[in-house]
PDB file of C-alpha atoms in Angstrom:
ATOM      1  CA  UNK A   1     -26.579  86.749-105.915  1.00 73.00           C
ATOM      2  CA  UNK A   2     -26.229  85.977-102.182  1.00 85.00           C
ATOM      3  CA  UNK A   3     -23.270  87.533-100.413  1.00 90.00           C
ATOM      4  CA  UNK A   4     -20.629  85.101 -99.114  1.00 88.00           C
ATOM      5  CA  UNK A   5     -20.552  84.005 -95.492  1.00 91.00           C
ATOM      6  CA  UNK A   6     -17.040  85.183 -94.724  1.00 93.00           C
ATOM      7  CA  UNK A   7     -15.254  85.040 -91.374  1.00 94.00           C
ATOM      8  CA  UNK A   8     -16.219  88.618 -90.500  1.00 94.00           C
ATOM      9  CA  UNK A   9     -19.911  87.873 -91.054  1.00 95.00           C
ATOM     10  CA  UNK A  10     -19.784  84.666 -89.039  1.00 95.00           C
ATOM     11  CA  UNK A  11     -18.112  86.451 -86.131  1.00 95.00           C
ATOM     12  CA  UNK A  12     -20.146  89.667 -86.188  1.00 96.00           C
ATOM     13  CA  UNK A  13     -23.490  87.849 -86.334  1.00 96.00           C
ATOM     14  CA  UNK A  14     -22.984  86.643 -82.743  1.00 97.00           C
ATOM     15  CA  UNK A  15     -22.709  90.275 -81.566  1.00 96.00           C
ATOM     16  CA  UNK A  16     -26.028  91.546 -82.926  1.00 96.00           C
ATOM     17  CA  UNK A  17     -28.458  92.561 -80.173  1.00 93.00           C
ATOM     18  CA  UNK A  18     -31.084  89.973 -81.070  1.00 93.00           C
ATOM     19  CA  UNK A  19     -28.490  87.193 -80.879  1.00 97.00           C
ATOM     20  CA  UNK A  20     -26.409  88.505 -77.988  1.00 96.00           C
ATOM     21  CA  UNK A  21     -29.454  88.690 -75.692  1.00 95.00           C
ATOM     22  CA  UNK A  22     -30.083  84.939 -75.941  1.00 97.00           C
ATOM     23  CA  UNK A  23     -26.553  83.596 -75.593  1.00 97.00           C
ATOM     24  CA  UNK A  24     -25.763  86.008 -72.757  1.00 97.00           C
ATOM     25  CA  UNK A  25     -28.913  84.818 -70.969  1.00 97.00           C
ATOM     26  CA  UNK A  26     -27.793  81.222 -71.529  1.00 97.00           C
ATOM     27  CA  UNK A  27     -24.373  81.976 -70.029  1.00 97.00           C
ATOM     28  CA  UNK A  28     -25.946  83.742 -67.033  1.00 97.00           C
ATOM     29  CA  UNK A  29     -28.216  80.797 -66.245  1.00 96.00           C
ATOM     30  CA  UNK A  30     -25.367  78.342 -66.873  1.00 97.00           C
ATOM     31  CA  UNK A  31     -23.286  80.197 -64.266  1.00 97.00           C
ATOM     32  CA  UNK A  32     -26.197  79.982 -61.819  1.00 95.00           C
ATOM     33  CA  UNK A  33     -26.468  76.249 -62.523  1.00 94.00           C
ATOM     34  CA  UNK A  34     -22.728  75.836 -61.951  1.00 95.00           C
ATOM     35  CA  UNK A  35     -22.900  77.752 -58.657  1.00 94.00           C
ATOM     36  CA  UNK A  36     -25.929  75.820 -57.384  1.00 90.00           C
ATOM     37  CA  UNK A  37     -24.384  72.519 -58.419  1.00 92.00           C
ATOM     38  CA  UNK A  38     -21.072  73.286 -56.724  1.00 92.00           C
ATOM     39  CA  UNK A  39     -22.818  74.501 -53.563  1.00 88.00           C
ATOM     40  CA  UNK A  40     -25.064  71.441 -53.320  1.00 86.00           C
ATOM     41  CA  UNK A  41     -22.251  68.995 -54.082  1.00 88.00           C
ATOM     42  CA  UNK A  42     -19.924  70.578 -51.504  1.00 89.00           C
ATOM     43  CA  UNK A  43     -22.736  70.646 -48.938  1.00 84.00           C
ATOM     44  CA  UNK A  44     -23.550  67.012 -49.652  1.00 85.00           C
ATOM     45  CA  UNK A  45     -19.886  66.012 -49.336  1.00 88.00           C
ATOM     46  CA  UNK A  46     -19.590  67.838 -45.995  1.00 88.00           C
ATOM     47  CA  UNK A  47     -22.788  66.246 -44.695  1.00 86.00           C
ATOM     48  CA  UNK A  48     -21.707  62.767 -45.756  1.00 88.00           C
ATOM     49  CA  UNK A  49     -18.313  63.268 -44.133  1.00 91.00           C
ATOM     50  CA  UNK A  50     -19.964  64.466 -40.925  1.00 91.00           C
ATOM     51  CA  UNK A  51     -22.352  61.533 -41.022  1.00 89.00           C
ATOM     52  CA  UNK A  52     -19.366  59.171 -41.063  1.00 90.00           C
ATOM     53  CA  UNK A  53     -17.284  60.908 -38.391  1.00 91.00           C
ATOM     54  CA  UNK A  54     -19.838  62.767 -36.260  1.00 93.00           C
ATOM     55  CA  UNK A  55     -21.061  61.835 -32.792  1.00 94.00           C
ATOM     56  CA  UNK A  56     -24.454  60.079 -32.935  1.00 95.00           C
ATOM     57  CA  UNK A  57     -27.029  61.988 -30.889  1.00 94.00           C
ATOM     58  CA  UNK A  58     -30.812  61.845 -30.581  1.00 94.00           C
ATOM     59  CA  UNK A  59     -32.021  65.449 -30.797  1.00 92.00           C
ATOM     60  CA  UNK A  60     -35.470  66.804 -29.977  1.00 90.00           C
ATOM     61  CA  UNK A  61     -37.380  68.972 -32.447  1.00 85.00           C
ATOM     62  CA  UNK A  62     -38.443  72.071 -30.525  1.00 82.00           C
ATOM     63  CA  UNK A  63     -39.982  74.041 -33.387  1.00 79.00           C
ATOM     64  CA  UNK A  64     -40.356  73.695 -37.167  1.00 79.00           C
ATOM     65  CA  UNK A  65     -40.316  76.948 -39.149  1.00 72.00           C
ATOM     66  CA  UNK A  66     -42.485  78.573 -36.500  1.00 64.00           C
ATOM     67  CA  UNK A  67     -45.019  75.748 -36.676  1.00 65.00           C
ATOM     68  CA  UNK A  68     -45.658  72.595 -34.699  1.00 63.00           C
ATOM     69  CA  UNK A  69     -45.485  70.232 -37.677  1.00 63.00           C
ATOM     70  CA  UNK A  70     -44.242  70.183 -41.277  1.00 62.00           C
ATOM     71  CA  UNK A  71     -44.125  67.827 -44.259  1.00 62.00           C
ATOM     72  CA  UNK A  72     -40.726  66.362 -45.113  1.00 60.00           C
ATOM     73  CA  UNK A  73     -41.116  67.371 -48.765  1.00 61.00           C
ATOM     74  CA  UNK A  74     -38.954  70.503 -48.561  1.00 65.00           C
ATOM     75  CA  UNK A  75     -36.079  71.806 -46.402  1.00 68.00           C
ATOM     76  CA  UNK A  76     -37.407  73.855 -43.486  1.00 71.00           C
ATOM     77  CA  UNK A  77     -35.715  75.766 -40.659  1.00 76.00           C
ATOM     78  CA  UNK A  78     -35.893  73.824 -37.424  1.00 79.00           C
ATOM     79  CA  UNK A  79     -34.998  74.467 -33.825  1.00 83.00           C
ATOM     80  CA  UNK A  80     -33.331  71.474 -32.220  1.00 87.00           C
ATOM     81  CA  UNK A  81     -32.128  70.764 -28.735  1.00 90.00           C
ATOM     82  CA  UNK A  82     -29.630  68.027 -28.050  1.00 92.00           C
ATOM     83  CA  UNK A  83     -27.280  66.818 -25.358  1.00 92.00           C
ATOM     84  CA  UNK A  84     -23.828  65.412 -26.115  1.00 92.00           C
ATOM     85  CA  UNK A  85     -22.474  62.318 -24.352  1.00 92.00           C
ATOM     86  CA  UNK A  86     -20.293  64.586 -22.180  1.00 90.00           C
ATOM     87  CA  UNK A  87     -23.394  66.390 -20.881  1.00 89.00           C
ATOM     88  CA  UNK A  88     -23.133  69.618 -22.895  1.00 89.00           C
ATOM     89  CA  UNK A  89     -26.500  70.920 -24.098  1.00 89.00           C
ATOM     90  CA  UNK A  90     -27.114  72.847 -27.313  1.00 87.00           C
ATOM     91  CA  UNK A  91     -30.020  74.607 -29.018  1.00 83.00           C
ATOM     92  CA  UNK A  92     -29.666  75.386 -32.727  1.00 76.00           C
ATOM     93  CA  UNK A  93     -32.176  77.472 -34.688  1.00 63.00           C
ATOM     94  CA  UNK A  94     -30.226  78.095 -37.878  1.00 65.00           C
ATOM     95  CA  UNK A  95     -29.715  74.807 -39.694  1.00 59.00           C
ATOM     96  CA  UNK A  96     -32.113  73.218 -42.192  1.00 65.00           C
ATOM     97  CA  UNK A  97     -33.320  69.686 -42.559  1.00 63.00           C
ATOM     98  CA  UNK A  98     -32.465  67.985 -45.794  1.00 56.00           C
ATOM     99  CA  UNK A  99     -34.979  66.999 -48.458  1.00 56.00           C
ATOM    100  CA  UNK A 100     -36.845  63.767 -47.906  1.00 55.00           C
ATOM    101  CA  UNK A 101     -38.038  61.375 -50.572  1.00 50.00           C
ATOM    102  CA  UNK A 102     -41.312  60.660 -48.774  1.00 52.00           C
ATOM    103  CA  UNK A 103     -43.492  63.768 -48.748  1.00 55.00           C
ATOM    104  CA  UNK A 104     -46.099  62.007 -46.604  1.00 56.00           C
ATOM    105  CA  UNK A 105     -43.796  61.887 -43.586  1.00 67.00           C
ATOM    106  CA  UNK A 106     -44.725  64.578 -41.063  1.00 74.00           C
ATOM    107  CA  UNK A 107     -42.289  66.019 -38.540  1.00 75.00           C
ATOM    108  CA  UNK A 108     -43.792  67.320 -35.311  1.00 80.00           C
ATOM    109  CA  UNK A 109     -42.494  69.337 -32.411  1.00 82.00           C
ATOM    110  CA  UNK A 110     -41.011  67.172 -29.648  1.00 87.00           C
ATOM    111  CA  UNK A 111     -40.310  64.333 -32.115  1.00 87.00           C
ATOM    112  CA  UNK A 112     -36.869  62.709 -31.766  1.00 91.00           C
ATOM    113  CA  UNK A 113     -34.461  63.217 -34.654  1.00 87.00           C
ATOM    114  CA  UNK A 114     -31.219  61.223 -35.059  1.00 90.00           C
ATOM    115  CA  UNK A 115     -28.338  63.539 -35.930  1.00 91.00           C
ATOM    116  CA  UNK A 116     -24.548  63.469 -36.151  1.00 93.00           C
ATOM    117  CA  UNK A 117     -22.663  66.251 -34.384  1.00 92.00           C
ATOM    118  CA  UNK A 118     -19.209  67.542 -35.313  1.00 92.00           C
ATOM    119  CA  UNK A 119     -16.924  66.713 -32.347  1.00 90.00           C
ATOM    120  CA  UNK A 120     -14.763  69.766 -33.160  1.00 90.00           C
ATOM    121  CA  UNK A 121     -17.755  72.124 -33.465  1.00 89.00           C
ATOM    122  CA  UNK A 122     -20.805  70.807 -31.589  1.00 88.00           C
ATOM    123  CA  UNK A 123     -23.034  73.516 -33.096  1.00 86.00           C
ATOM    124  CA  UNK A 124     -22.568  71.898 -36.499  1.00 87.00           C
ATOM    125  CA  UNK A 125     -24.756  68.876 -37.190  1.00 88.00           C
ATOM    126  CA  UNK A 126     -26.385  66.893 -39.940  1.00 87.00           C
ATOM    127  CA  UNK A 127     -29.317  64.547 -40.001  1.00 85.00           C
ATOM    128  CA  UNK A 128     -28.355  60.901 -39.556  1.00 85.00           C
ATOM    129  CA  UNK A 129     -30.218  59.143 -42.349  1.00 80.00           C
ATOM    130  CA  UNK A 130     -29.757  57.393 -45.671  1.00 77.00           C
ATOM    131  CA  UNK A 131     -29.083  60.108 -48.252  1.00 73.00           C
ATOM    132  CA  UNK A 132     -29.110  57.991 -51.375  1.00 71.00           C
ATOM    133  CA  UNK A 133     -27.401  59.244 -54.524  1.00 74.00           C
ATOM    134  CA  UNK A 134     -25.786  62.671 -54.523  1.00 75.00           C
ATOM    135  CA  UNK A 135     -27.692  63.419 -57.730  1.00 75.00           C
ATOM    136  CA  UNK A 136     -30.906  63.604 -55.726  1.00 72.00           C
ATOM    137  CA  UNK A 137     -29.734  66.949 -54.351  1.00 72.00           C
ATOM    138  CA  UNK A 138     -29.237  68.416 -57.837  1.00 82.00           C
ATOM    139  CA  UNK A 139     -32.891  68.696 -58.811  1.00 79.00           C
ATOM    140  CA  UNK A 140     -32.836  72.478 -59.342  1.00 81.00           C
ATOM    141  CA  UNK A 141     -29.664  72.349 -61.446  1.00 87.00           C
ATOM    142  CA  UNK A 142     -31.024  69.554 -63.608  1.00 88.00           C
ATOM    143  CA  UNK A 143     -34.305  71.434 -64.065  1.00 90.00           C
ATOM    144  CA  UNK A 144     -32.450  74.546 -65.304  1.00 92.00           C
ATOM    145  CA  UNK A 145     -30.318  72.752 -67.896  1.00 93.00           C
ATOM    146  CA  UNK A 146     -33.101  72.532 -70.532  1.00 95.00           C
ATOM    147  CA  UNK A 147     -33.566  76.304 -70.210  1.00 96.00           C
ATOM    148  CA  UNK A 148     -29.874  76.845 -71.002  1.00 97.00           C
ATOM    149  CA  UNK A 149     -30.147  74.597 -74.056  1.00 97.00           C
ATOM    150  CA  UNK A 150     -33.321  76.363 -75.197  1.00 98.00           C
ATOM    151  CA  UNK A 151     -31.675  79.783 -74.934  1.00 97.00           C
ATOM    152  CA  UNK A 152     -28.671  78.567 -76.928  1.00 97.00           C
ATOM    153  CA  UNK A 153     -31.007  77.181 -79.578  1.00 98.00           C
ATOM    154  CA  UNK A 154     -32.813  80.529 -79.797  1.00 98.00           C
ATOM    155  CA  UNK A 155     -29.453  82.290 -80.144  1.00 98.00           C
ATOM    156  CA  UNK A 156     -28.469  80.021 -83.033  1.00 98.00           C
ATOM    157  CA  UNK A 157     -31.829  80.507 -84.754  1.00 98.00           C
ATOM    158  CA  UNK A 158     -31.571  84.287 -84.414  1.00 97.00           C
ATOM    159  CA  UNK A 159     -28.015  84.188 -85.742  1.00 97.00           C
ATOM    160  CA  UNK A 160     -29.165  82.181 -88.743  1.00 97.00           C
ATOM    161  CA  UNK A 161     -31.782  84.869 -89.375  1.00 97.00           C
ATOM    162  CA  UNK A 162     -29.134  87.608 -89.154  1.00 97.00           C
ATOM    163  CA  UNK A 163     -26.871  85.784 -91.607  1.00 97.00           C
ATOM    164  CA  UNK A 164     -29.811  85.412 -93.987  1.00 96.00           C
ATOM    165  CA  UNK A 165     -30.223  89.195 -93.899  1.00 97.00           C
ATOM    166  CA  UNK A 166     -26.545  89.651 -94.709  1.00 96.00           C
ATOM    167  CA  UNK A 167     -26.687  87.241 -97.615  1.00 95.00           C
ATOM    168  CA  UNK A 168     -29.898  88.430 -99.250  1.00 95.00           C
ATOM    169  CA  UNK A 169     -30.825  91.820 -97.785  1.00 94.00           C
ATOM    170  CA  UNK A 170     -30.906  95.053 -99.766  1.00 95.00           C
ATOM    171  CA  UNK A 171     -28.189  97.664 -99.167  1.00 95.00           C
ATOM    172  CA  UNK A 172     -29.319 101.109 -98.109  1.00 95.00           C
ATOM    173  CA  UNK A 173     -27.772 104.278 -96.811  1.00 96.00           C
ATOM    174  CA  UNK A 174     -28.939 105.300 -93.331  1.00 96.00           C
ATOM    175  CA  UNK A 175     -28.719 108.523 -91.349  1.00 96.00           C
ATOM    176  CA  UNK A 176     -27.806 108.541 -87.661  1.00 96.00           C
ATOM    177  CA  UNK A 177     -30.505 110.251 -85.604  1.00 96.00           C
ATOM    178  CA  UNK A 178     -29.084 109.650 -82.133  1.00 96.00           C
ATOM    179  CA  UNK A 179     -26.794 107.360 -80.207  1.00 94.00           C
ATOM    180  CA  UNK A 180     -26.402 106.180 -76.643  1.00 94.00           C
ATOM    181  CA  UNK A 181     -24.535 103.583 -74.645  1.00 93.00           C
ATOM    182  CA  UNK A 182     -25.843 100.032 -74.698  1.00 90.00           C
ATOM    183  CA  UNK A 183     -26.333  98.098 -71.469  1.00 89.00           C
ATOM    184  CA  UNK A 184     -26.391  94.875 -73.480  1.00 89.00           C
ATOM    185  CA  UNK A 185     -23.065  95.659 -75.166  1.00 92.00           C
ATOM    186  CA  UNK A 186     -21.041  98.232 -73.167  1.00 92.00           C
ATOM    187  CA  UNK A 187     -18.332  98.409 -75.847  1.00 93.00           C
ATOM    188  CA  UNK A 188     -20.890  99.449 -78.474  1.00 95.00           C
ATOM    189  CA  UNK A 189     -23.183 102.347 -79.264  1.00 94.00           C
ATOM    190  CA  UNK A 190     -26.911 101.781 -79.646  1.00 95.00           C
ATOM    191  CA  UNK A 191     -27.499 103.899 -82.726  1.00 96.00           C
ATOM    192  CA  UNK A 192     -30.929 105.079 -83.874  1.00 96.00           C
ATOM    193  CA  UNK A 193     -31.039 105.378 -87.653  1.00 96.00           C
ATOM    194  CA  UNK A 194     -33.469 106.002 -90.485  1.00 95.00           C
ATOM    195  CA  UNK A 195     -32.978 104.335 -93.861  1.00 95.00           C
ATOM    196  CA  UNK A 196     -32.842 106.808 -96.739  1.00 93.00           C
ATOM    197  CA  UNK A 197     -34.937 104.588 -99.025  1.00 90.00           C
ATOM    198  CA  UNK A 198     -37.622 103.969 -96.386  1.00 88.00           C
ATOM    199  CA  UNK A 199     -40.575 106.136 -97.395  1.00 87.00           C
ATOM    200  CA  UNK A 200     -42.118 105.796 -93.930  1.00 89.00           C
ATOM    201  CA  UNK A 201     -38.914 107.079 -92.316  1.00 90.00           C
ATOM    202  CA  UNK A 202     -39.138 104.489 -89.561  1.00 94.00           C
ATOM    203  CA  UNK A 203     -36.571 104.745 -86.784  1.00 96.00           C
ATOM    204  CA  UNK A 204     -34.671 101.553 -86.034  1.00 95.00           C
ATOM    205  CA  UNK A 205     -31.619 100.712 -83.953  1.00 95.00           C
ATOM    206  CA  UNK A 206     -28.346  98.947 -84.668  1.00 95.00           C
ATOM    207  CA  UNK A 207     -25.385  98.091 -82.455  1.00 95.00           C
ATOM    208  CA  UNK A 208     -22.207  99.819 -83.571  1.00 95.00           C
ATOM    209  CA  UNK A 209     -18.894  98.829 -81.897  1.00 95.00           C
ATOM    210  CA  UNK A 210     -16.897 101.818 -80.709  1.00 94.00           C
ATOM    211  CA  UNK A 211     -13.710 100.274 -82.088  1.00 93.00           C
ATOM    212  CA  UNK A 212     -15.184 100.813 -85.560  1.00 92.00           C
ATOM    213  CA  UNK A 213     -15.398 104.552 -84.880  1.00 92.00           C
ATOM    214  CA  UNK A 214     -17.788 106.670 -82.830  1.00 93.00           C
ATOM    215  CA  UNK A 215     -20.924 107.776 -84.674  1.00 93.00           C
ATOM    216  CA  UNK A 216     -22.705 111.086 -84.101  1.00 94.00           C
ATOM    217  CA  UNK A 217     -26.009 112.586 -85.149  1.00 95.00           C
ATOM    218  CA  UNK A 218     -26.045 113.318 -88.875  1.00 94.00           C
ATOM    219  CA  UNK A 219     -23.429 110.702 -89.800  1.00 95.00           C
ATOM    220  CA  UNK A 220     -24.297 108.187 -92.486  1.00 95.00           C
ATOM    221  CA  UNK A 221     -23.620 104.478 -92.742  1.00 95.00           C
ATOM    222  CA  UNK A 222     -24.553 101.628 -95.036  1.00 96.00           C
ATOM    223  CA  UNK A 223     -26.832  98.899 -93.796  1.00 96.00           C
ATOM    224  CA  UNK A 224     -28.382  95.741 -95.208  1.00 96.00           C
ATOM    225  CA  UNK A 225     -32.032  94.927 -94.506  1.00 95.00           C
ATOM    226  CA  UNK A 226     -34.833  92.810 -95.989  1.00 94.00           C
ATOM    227  CA  UNK A 227     -37.162  94.765 -98.234  1.00 91.00           C
ATOM    228  CA  UNK A 228     -39.832  96.508 -96.161  1.00 90.00           C
ATOM    229  CA  UNK A 229     -38.273  95.384 -92.857  1.00 94.00           C
ATOM    230  CA  UNK A 230     -35.843  98.092 -91.740  1.00 93.00           C
ATOM    231  CA  UNK A 231     -36.061  96.872 -88.122  1.00 94.00           C
ATOM    232  CA  UNK A 232     -33.881  93.927 -89.162  1.00 95.00           C
ATOM    233  CA  UNK A 233     -31.111  96.155 -90.524  1.00 96.00           C
ATOM    234  CA  UNK A 234     -27.469  95.305 -89.850  1.00 96.00           C
ATOM    235  CA  UNK A 235     -24.416  97.487 -90.446  1.00 96.00           C
ATOM    236  CA  UNK A 236     -22.853  96.343 -93.708  1.00 95.00           C
ATOM    237  CA  UNK A 237     -19.172  97.170 -93.165  1.00 94.00           C
ATOM    238  CA  UNK A 238     -19.034  95.047 -90.010  1.00 95.00           C
ATOM    239  CA  UNK A 239     -19.761  91.973 -92.138  1.00 95.00           C
ATOM    240  CA  UNK A 240     -17.105  92.653 -94.746  1.00 91.00           C
ATOM    241  CA  UNK A 241     -13.581  91.252 -94.780  1.00 76.00           C
ATOM    242  CA  UNK A 242     -10.856  93.803 -93.995  1.00 66.00           C
ATOM    243  CA  UNK A 243      -9.445  93.664 -97.513  1.00 51.00           C
ATOM    244  CA  UNK A 244     -12.899  94.363 -98.972  1.00 51.00           C
ATOM    245  CA  UNK A 245     -13.437  97.381 -96.691  1.00 52.00           C
ATOM    246  CA  UNK A 246     -10.197  99.010 -97.802  1.00 46.00           C
ATOM    247  CA  UNK A 247     -10.915  98.700-101.518  1.00 45.00           C
TER     248      UNK A 247
END
């Protein structure tokens, strides 16, 4: 008879190593997406504001990423020289051109380039051109979103597999062979165990939370695993309701 899917089992299944790896990866990439999105949106807002309020100037391209010409398909470091209406001259080698929609356009050294210069900080400029929708600058973020969704899907599939082990796996006593800290779950021990009923005495690992008690070599614990597949073992008491554990 399958074991019930109680609250403890539903919660603990997310913490198993094979599940945790995928959802933690999804969160990490989601944070990267959020950072890239925020950075590009803020940069786009600043550029659009500067394009509205900046001083129009025709700059001269002195050098393009160390070359004499470059396709407009990607942002590239450029060295510009420009003169403000009041006669001040500037050379800037740190800014980047924005992406262009037409990859066939070639920029060459000594070409003119319309820019807008910040009147409060003349070293700050932006290209004076039609930028289109702000979403055009979010290509990398949009490309990463399917990866986040895929990782979450893998986490849910692995969790379903773990819950299937809890419901239908065979109980077995296991002996602790060694333990060490887990980089994946710092609050847990990565415990190497051998199932007593495994004739091959295969060594497998389970995550054991320190709050459930610290395990040492020679200790025993009960696990649940599919027949003949000790590598899928999970610690039984972590999936049991508190009232059941105390009985």
